[in-house]
Amino acid sequence: GPDGSPLVGRRRLPAGAWTMADRGDVAGNPLAAPTVADPHNVYAIAVDAEGYVHVAGNMHADPLRYVRSVRPGSIDEWTAATMVGAEESSVTYPAFIRAPDGALLFFYRDGRSGGGDTILNRRAPGSGTWERVATLIDGRSSGENAYIQRVAVDMGRSTIHLSYVWRADEDPASNRDVSYARSEDGGRTWLASDGSALTLPMTHDTADIVLATDPGSLQLVNQGGLAVDGDGYPHAVFRTSSSAGAEGVLHVWQEGQAWRHEPLLTDRSIGGRPAVAATDGAAYLVWTERDDAQRSTLWLTKLGAGPSNDEVALARLPVAGWEPTFDSVALAERKELHLLLPATVGTDGGGTGAVATWDPALLGGALGGVIRRRTPVCSGRGARPLPSPAAHRGWQGRKPPRGLQPPRRRSSCDRRPTGGDSRRRTRVTARSRRSWS
């Protein structure tokens, strides 16, 4: 909330009202609220196979901060929780995913930039306990920290995909060597892109480097997007820059046994790290372009078509830059792209948010879907609709999807009593931005 308390929201699909709960009031304050004003201190949230809600966050080389709902499907009562207990004293970059076998996985870095390990924990359905799977990537012995992208899961092929870069110090310019690994057994063993086994923990010397780069040559920004298309091929995207100040996006993807890369959007003003969403054999870049010092446009660009990529503007946003966050489970199960967007602007991130849903027709053919609904997370104006069908590129006269329609000027969020001041205005449940270091 505006005071830095971590909020958790819940709604009934497809377009129910949001219920908000303050998790800064859990006994003992296990999430160490208020949230530290540091972009590293993000939150991760997931629902396991039994319906329990898990939240971890507000950590930058801090001891593990983690809570779990007391009852499945409920956000009313929470308890401080533990995982394994070892290598959990210096945690950053928490990430939950649901594995193909239904287990809940937890990825994180233990250590600091230039000297941290990437570790994986696992909670099996019905077990009630966490186990250590492995230290996946060794970033301490070589002094080169691995920064992983968004973890991608191919449910149909029971495969987990990782992409990452290496960094020798806290300078983002030292990011280099795009690397890859996949697991077909829930994260216990990992393979290179050619199917050969990788020894754990992976190191820079043993990693499957799919694009070798010199430090600073592309100014790769760590922790971009990763997704798997309908043919099972991974697509990674990175924000890039040059010493001359030019910006762009680098698309790195597997095609058959070969890896390819393509620079994109080098003539555009990129408003943050991009995401990538994929389904039905195609991949789509989700990114923002700065319009001016106060506004940006959210774009969806079809990847793999060269310079004439189809793209469509989804919304105008009331901020100069935004790093997209979406629900990967909804995309995989229902082919719906649920995006968390800013709806109003506040000081120190204190604005309100909204969730937009792209119709299931979105990712078929030539981006043929429409925005069908927009649910405000809490009070405030929404992103402005696009003024006309002309606000697109590469559509050859076809009418693009409608822009996001703003919600009513005021809309209520049913915030459950949590012992604090229930009159406080609520906002987005978690920060969407990840830090560069």
Coordinates of N, CA and C in Angstrom, one line a residue, residues 9-97:
G9 N -4.0 -9.5 -3.6 CA -5.4 -9.4 -4.2 C -5.9 -10.7 -4.7
R10 N -7.3 -10.8 -4.7 CA -8.0 -12.0 -5.2 C -9.2 -11.5 -5.9
R11 N -9.6 -12.2 -7.0 CA -10.8 -11.9 -7.7 C -11.4 -13.2 -8.3
R12 N -12.7 -13.3 -8.6 CA -13.2 -14.4 -9.3 C -13.2 -14.1 -10.8
L13 N -12.7 -15.1 -11.6 CA -12.6 -14.9 -13.0 C -14.1 -15.1 -13.6
P14 N -14.4 -14.4 -14.7 CA -13.5 -13.7 -15.5 C -13.3 -12.2 -15.1
A15 N -14.3 -11.6 -14.4 CA -14.1 -10.2 -14.2 C -14.7 -9.7 -12.9
G16 N -14.5 -10.6 -11.9 CA -14.9 -10.2 -10.6 C -14.2 -9.0 -9.9
A17 N -14.8 -8.4 -8.9 CA -14.1 -7.3 -8.2 C -12.9 -7.9 -7.4
W18 N -12.0 -7.0 -7.2 CA -10.8 -7.4 -6.4 C -11.1 -7.3 -4.9
T19 N -10.6 -8.2 -4.1 CA -10.5 -8.2 -2.7 C -9.1 -8.1 -2.3
M20 N -8.7 -7.1 -1.5 CA -7.3 -6.8 -1.1 C -7.1 -7.1 0.3
A21 N -5.9 -7.7 0.7 CA -5.6 -8.0 2.1 C -4.1 -7.5 2.3
D22 N -3.9 -6.9 3.4 CA -2.6 -6.4 3.8 C -1.9 -7.5 4.5
R23 N -0.7 -7.8 4.0 CA 0.1 -8.9 4.5 C 1.2 -8.3 5.4
G24 N 1.2 -7.1 5.7 CA 2.2 -6.5 6.6 C 1.8 -6.8 8.1
D25 N 0.6 -7.3 8.3 CA 0.1 -7.5 9.6 C 0.2 -9.0 10.1
V26 N 0.9 -9.8 9.3 CA 1.1 -11.2 9.7 C 1.9 -11.2 11.0
A27 N 1.5 -12.1 12.0 CA 2.2 -12.1 13.3 C 3.8 -12.2 13.1
G28 N 4.5 -11.4 13.7 CA 5.9 -11.4 13.6 C 6.5 -10.6 12.4
N29 N 5.6 -10.1 11.6 CA 6.0 -9.3 10.4 C 7.1 -10.1 9.6
P30 N 6.8 -11.3 9.1 CA 7.8 -12.1 8.4 C 8.3 -11.5 7.1
L31 N 7.4 -10.7 6.5 CA 7.8 -10.0 5.2 C 8.6 -8.7 5.5
A32 N 8.8 -8.4 6.7 CA 9.6 -7.2 7.1 C 9.0 -5.9 6.5
A33 N 7.7 -5.8 6.5 CA 7.1 -4.6 6.1 C 7.5 -3.4 7.0
P34 N 7.6 -2.2 6.4 CA 7.2 -1.8 5.0 C 8.3 -2.3 4.0
T35 N 7.8 -2.4 2.7 CA 8.7 -2.8 1.7 C 9.8 -1.7 1.5
V36 N 11.0 -2.2 1.4 CA 12.2 -1.3 1.2 C 12.1 -0.7 -0.2
A37 N 12.4 0.6 -0.2 CA 12.3 1.4 -1.5 C 13.6 1.1 -2.3
D38 N 13.7 -0.2 -2.8 CA 14.8 -0.7 -3.5 C 14.2 -1.6 -4.6
P39 N 14.5 -1.3 -5.9 CA 13.9 -2.2 -6.9 C 14.3 -3.6 -6.9
H40 N 15.3 -4.0 -6.1 CA 15.5 -5.4 -5.9 C 14.4 -6.1 -5.1
N41 N 13.8 -5.4 -4.3 CA 12.9 -5.9 -3.2 C 11.5 -6.2 -3.8
V42 N 11.5 -7.1 -4.8 CA 10.2 -7.5 -5.5 C 9.6 -8.6 -4.7
Y43 N 8.3 -8.9 -5.1 CA 7.6 -10.0 -4.5 C 7.3 -11.1 -5.5
A44 N 7.2 -12.3 -5.1 CA 6.8 -13.4 -6.0 C 5.6 -14.1 -5.3
I45 N 4.6 -14.4 -6.1 CA 3.4 -15.0 -5.6 C 3.0 -16.2 -6.5
A46 N 2.4 -17.3 -5.8 CA 2.0 -18.4 -6.6 C 0.9 -19.2 -5.8
V47 N 0.1 -20.0 -6.5 CA -0.9 -20.8 -5.9 C -0.4 -22.3 -6.2
D48 N -0.3 -23.1 -5.2 CA 0.1 -24.5 -5.4 C -1.0 -25.4 -5.9
A49 N -0.7 -26.6 -6.1 CA -1.7 -27.6 -6.6 C -2.9 -27.8 -5.7
E50 N -2.7 -27.5 -4.4 CA -3.8 -27.7 -3.4 C -4.5 -26.4 -3.1
G51 N -4.1 -25.3 -3.7 CA -4.8 -24.0 -3.6 C -4.2 -23.1 -2.6
Y52 N -3.1 -23.5 -1.9 CA -2.5 -22.6 -0.9 C -1.7 -21.5 -1.7
V53 N -1.8 -20.3 -1.1 CA -1.1 -19.1 -1.8 C 0.2 -18.9 -1.1
H54 N 1.3 -18.7 -1.8 CA 2.6 -18.5 -1.3 C 3.1 -17.2 -1.8
V55 N 3.8 -16.4 -0.9 CA 4.3 -15.1 -1.2 C 5.7 -15.0 -0.5
A56 N 6.7 -14.6 -1.3 CA 8.0 -14.3 -0.8 C 8.5 -13.0 -1.4
G57 N 9.3 -12.3 -0.7 CA 9.8 -11.0 -1.2 C 10.3 -10.0 -0.2
N58 N 10.6 -8.8 -0.7 CA 11.2 -7.7 0.1 C 12.6 -8.2 0.6
M59 N 13.4 -8.7 -0.4 CA 14.7 -9.2 -0.1 C 15.7 -8.7 -1.1
H60 N 16.8 -8.2 -0.6 CA 18.0 -7.9 -1.4 C 19.2 -8.4 -0.5
A61 N 19.6 -9.6 -0.8 CA 20.6 -10.3 0.1 C 20.2 -10.3 1.5
D62 N 18.9 -10.6 1.8 CA 18.4 -10.7 3.1 C 18.0 -12.2 3.4
P63 N 17.8 -12.5 4.6 CA 17.3 -13.9 5.0 C 15.9 -14.1 4.3
L64 N 15.6 -15.3 4.0 CA 14.3 -15.6 3.3 C 13.1 -15.1 4.0
R65 N 12.3 -14.3 3.3 CA 11.0 -13.8 3.9 C 9.9 -14.4 3.1
Y66 N 9.1 -15.2 3.8 CA 8.1 -16.1 3.1 C 6.9 -16.3 3.9
V67 N 5.7 -16.2 3.4 CA 4.5 -16.6 4.1 C 3.6 -17.4 3.2
R68 N 2.7 -18.1 3.8 CA 1.8 -19.0 3.1 C 0.4 -18.9 3.7
S69 N -0.7 -19.0 2.9 CA -2.0 -18.9 3.4 C -2.4 -20.1 4.3
V70 N -3.2 -19.8 5.3 CA -3.5 -20.9 6.2 C -4.5 -21.9 5.6
R71 N -5.4 -21.4 4.7 CA -6.4 -22.2 4.0 C -6.2 -22.1 2.5
P72 N -6.5 -23.2 1.8 CA -6.5 -23.1 0.3 C -7.5 -22.1 -0.2
G73 N -7.1 -21.3 -1.2 CA -7.9 -20.3 -1.9 C -8.3 -19.1 -1.0
S74 N -7.7 -19.0 0.1 CA -8.1 -17.8 1.0 C -6.9 -16.9 1.2
I75 N -7.2 -15.6 1.3 CA -6.1 -14.6 1.6 C -6.4 -14.0 2.9
D76 N -7.2 -14.6 3.7 CA -7.6 -13.9 5.0 C -6.6 -14.2 6.1
E77 N -6.1 -15.4 6.2 CA -5.1 -15.7 7.3 C -3.8 -16.3 6.7
W78 N -2.7 -15.9 7.3 CA -1.4 -16.2 6.8 C -0.5 -16.7 7.9
T79 N 0.5 -17.5 7.6 CA 1.4 -17.9 8.6 C 2.9 -17.7 8.0
A80 N 3.8 -17.4 8.9 CA 5.2 -17.3 8.5 C 5.6 -18.8 8.2
A81 N 6.3 -18.9 7.1 CA 6.7 -20.3 6.7 C 8.2 -20.4 6.5
T82 N 8.7 -21.6 6.5 CA 10.1 -21.8 6.2 C 10.3 -22.8 5.0
M83 N 11.5 -22.9 4.5 CA 11.7 -23.8 3.4 C 12.7 -24.8 3.9
V84 N 14.0 -24.7 3.4 CA 15.0 -25.7 3.8 C 15.8 -25.3 5.0
G85 N 16.2 -24.1 5.0 CA 16.9 -23.6 6.2 C 18.4 -23.4 5.9
A86 N 18.9 -23.9 4.8 CA 20.3 -23.7 4.4 C 20.4 -22.9 3.1
E87 N 21.5 -22.1 3.0 CA 21.7 -21.2 1.9 C 20.4 -20.4 1.6
E88 N 19.9 -19.8 2.7 CA 18.7 -19.0 2.6 C 18.9 -17.7 3.5
S89 N 20.1 -17.3 3.7 CA 20.4 -16.1 4.5 C 20.7 -14.9 3.7
S90 N 20.8 -15.0 2.4 CA 21.2 -13.9 1.5 C 20.4 -14.0 0.2
V91 N 19.1 -13.9 0.3 CA 18.2 -14.2 -0.8 C 17.8 -12.9 -1.6
T92 N 17.8 -13.1 -2.9 CA 17.4 -12.0 -3.9 C 16.7 -12.7 -5.1
Y93 N 15.8 -12.0 -5.7 CA 15.2 -12.5 -7.0 C 14.4 -13.8 -6.7
P94 N 13.4 -13.8 -5.9 CA 12.6 -15.0 -5.7 C 11.7 -15.2 -6.9
A95 N 11.4 -16.4 -7.3 CA 10.5 -16.8 -8.4 C 9.9 -18.1 -8.1
F96 N 8.6 -18.2 -8.1 CA 7.8 -19.4 -8.0 C 7.3 -19.8 -9.4
I97 N 7.3 -21.1 -9.6 CA 6.7 -21.7 -10.8 C 6.0 -23.0 -10.5

